[in-house]
């Protein structure tokens, strides 16, 4: 995740709420990947391209 590019839109949090969470300051926190399909959807849905899948 590129924090410089992230605009805290919350799309990732909506797509994969168990993995992505915006804290009280609007900073994205990334937890354990429990649903790979939801994470892939979140990455594709990110409006700024701040998220990337890595192996």
Short mmCIF file of N, CA and C in Angstrom, two decimals, residues 2-51:
data_model
loop_
_atom_site.label_atom_id
_atom_site.label_comp_id
_atom_site.label_asym_id
_atom_site.label_seq_id
_atom_site.Cartn_x
_atom_site.Cartn_y
_atom_site.Cartn_z
N UNK A 2 0.54 2.17 -0.87
CA UNK A 2 1.28 3.42 -0.97
C UNK A 2 0.52 4.50 -0.20
N UNK A 3 0.99 4.82 0.99
CA UNK A 3 0.31 5.81 1.83
C UNK A 3 0.34 7.21 1.21
N UNK A 4 1.31 7.48 0.36
CA UNK A 4 1.40 8.78 -0.31
C UNK A 4 0.26 8.95 -1.32
N UNK A 5 -0.23 7.84 -1.87
CA UNK A 5 -1.26 7.87 -2.90
C UNK A 5 -2.66 7.69 -2.32
N UNK A 6 -2.77 6.98 -1.21
CA UNK A 6 -4.06 6.69 -0.59
C UNK A 6 -4.77 7.98 -0.19
N UNK A 7 -6.05 8.11 -0.57
CA UNK A 7 -6.82 9.30 -0.20
C UNK A 7 -7.90 8.97 0.84
N UNK A 8 -7.84 7.79 1.42
CA UNK A 8 -8.76 7.36 2.48
C UNK A 8 -10.22 7.39 2.05
N UNK A 9 -10.48 6.92 0.83
CA UNK A 9 -11.85 6.88 0.32
C UNK A 9 -12.69 5.81 1.02
N UNK A 10 -12.04 4.77 1.51
CA UNK A 10 -12.75 3.72 2.23
C UNK A 10 -13.32 2.62 1.36
N UNK A 11 -13.03 2.64 0.06
CA UNK A 11 -13.54 1.60 -0.83
C UNK A 11 -13.00 0.24 -0.43
N UNK A 12 -11.73 0.17 -0.10
CA UNK A 12 -11.13 -1.10 0.31
C UNK A 12 -11.79 -1.63 1.58
N UNK A 13 -12.08 -0.73 2.49
CA UNK A 13 -12.73 -1.12 3.75
C UNK A 13 -14.13 -1.69 3.48
N UNK A 14 -14.83 -1.13 2.50
CA UNK A 14 -16.15 -1.64 2.15
C UNK A 14 -16.06 -3.01 1.47
N UNK A 15 -15.03 -3.20 0.64
CA UNK A 15 -14.87 -4.46 -0.10
C UNK A 15 -14.31 -5.59 0.75
N UNK A 16 -13.42 -5.27 1.67
CA UNK A 16 -12.78 -6.30 2.51
C UNK A 16 -12.66 -5.76 3.94
N UNK A 17 -13.79 -5.63 4.64
CA UNK A 17 -13.78 -5.01 5.97
C UNK A 17 -12.98 -5.76 7.03
N UNK A 18 -12.76 -7.02 6.85
CA UNK A 18 -11.96 -7.76 7.82
C UNK A 18 -10.47 -7.57 7.64
N UNK A 19 -10.09 -6.95 6.53
CA UNK A 19 -8.67 -6.77 6.23
C UNK A 19 -8.27 -5.30 6.29
N UNK A 20 -9.08 -4.43 5.69
CA UNK A 20 -8.77 -3.01 5.63
C UNK A 20 -9.66 -2.23 6.58
N UNK A 21 -9.06 -1.26 7.28
CA UNK A 21 -9.83 -0.43 8.20
C UNK A 21 -9.20 0.96 8.26
N UNK A 22 -10.04 1.97 8.14
CA UNK A 22 -9.57 3.33 8.33
C UNK A 22 -9.68 3.65 9.82
N UNK A 23 -8.57 4.12 10.40
CA UNK A 23 -8.61 4.44 11.83
C UNK A 23 -9.26 5.80 12.05
N UNK A 24 -9.30 6.26 13.27
CA UNK A 24 -9.98 7.52 13.62
C UNK A 24 -9.38 8.72 12.91
N UNK A 25 -8.12 8.61 12.52
CA UNK A 25 -7.44 9.70 11.80
C UNK A 25 -7.55 9.55 10.29
N UNK A 26 -8.26 8.52 9.82
CA UNK A 26 -8.40 8.29 8.39
C UNK A 26 -7.21 7.60 7.76
N UNK A 27 -6.36 7.02 8.58
CA UNK A 27 -5.18 6.31 8.08
C UNK A 27 -5.55 4.84 7.90
N UNK A 28 -5.24 4.32 6.74
CA UNK A 28 -5.58 2.94 6.44
C UNK A 28 -4.70 1.96 7.21
N UNK A 29 -5.34 1.02 7.87
CA UNK A 29 -4.66 -0.06 8.58
C UNK A 29 -4.95 -1.35 7.82
N UNK A 30 -3.94 -2.18 7.66
CA UNK A 30 -4.08 -3.44 6.92
C UNK A 30 -3.84 -4.58 7.90
N UNK A 31 -4.84 -5.46 7.99
CA UNK A 31 -4.73 -6.61 8.88
C UNK A 31 -4.42 -7.88 8.11
N UNK A 32 -4.69 -8.98 8.74
CA UNK A 32 -4.43 -10.29 8.15
C UNK A 32 -5.41 -10.56 7.00
N UNK A 33 -4.88 -11.09 5.92
CA UNK A 33 -5.72 -11.43 4.77
C UNK A 33 -6.48 -12.71 5.09
N UNK A 34 -7.80 -12.57 5.24
CA UNK A 34 -8.64 -13.72 5.55
C UNK A 34 -9.53 -14.10 4.39
N UNK A 35 -9.65 -13.21 3.41
CA UNK A 35 -10.49 -13.46 2.24
C UNK A 35 -9.78 -12.91 1.01
N UNK A 36 -9.03 -13.76 0.34
CA UNK A 36 -8.22 -13.33 -0.80
C UNK A 36 -9.06 -12.74 -1.92
N UNK A 37 -10.24 -13.29 -2.17
CA UNK A 37 -11.10 -12.76 -3.23
C UNK A 37 -11.54 -11.34 -2.92
N UNK A 38 -11.91 -11.09 -1.68
CA UNK A 38 -12.34 -9.75 -1.28
C UNK A 38 -11.18 -8.76 -1.38
N UNK A 39 -9.98 -9.20 -1.04
CA UNK A 39 -8.81 -8.33 -1.13
C UNK A 39 -8.53 -8.00 -2.60
N UNK A 40 -8.62 -8.98 -3.47
CA UNK A 40 -8.42 -8.72 -4.90
C UNK A 40 -9.43 -7.70 -5.42
N UNK A 41 -10.67 -7.84 -5.00
CA UNK A 41 -11.71 -6.88 -5.40
C UNK A 41 -11.37 -5.49 -4.86
N UNK A 42 -10.93 -5.41 -3.62
CA UNK A 42 -10.57 -4.13 -3.03
C UNK A 42 -9.42 -3.48 -3.78
N UNK A 43 -8.42 -4.26 -4.15
CA UNK A 43 -7.27 -3.72 -4.88
C UNK A 43 -7.72 -3.19 -6.23
N UNK A 44 -8.55 -3.94 -6.93
CA UNK A 44 -9.05 -3.48 -8.24
C UNK A 44 -9.95 -2.26 -8.12
N UNK A 45 -10.62 -2.11 -6.99
CA UNK A 45 -11.58 -1.03 -6.78
C UNK A 45 -10.96 0.26 -6.24
N UNK A 46 -9.73 0.21 -5.82
CA UNK A 46 -9.09 1.39 -5.23
C UNK A 46 -9.05 2.52 -6.24
N UNK A 47 -9.67 3.66 -5.92
CA UNK A 47 -9.77 4.75 -6.90
C UNK A 47 -8.44 5.42 -7.23
N UNK A 48 -7.43 5.26 -6.37
CA UNK A 48 -6.15 5.91 -6.62
C UNK A 48 -5.05 4.94 -7.03
N UNK A 49 -5.33 3.64 -6.95
CA UNK A 49 -4.30 2.66 -7.27
C UNK A 49 -3.26 2.51 -6.16
N UNK A 50 -3.62 2.89 -4.95
CA UNK A 50 -2.67 2.83 -3.84
C UNK A 50 -2.40 1.41 -3.37
N UNK A 51 -3.28 0.48 -3.72
CA UNK A 51 -3.13 -0.91 -3.29
C UNK A 51 -2.58 -1.75 -4.43
#
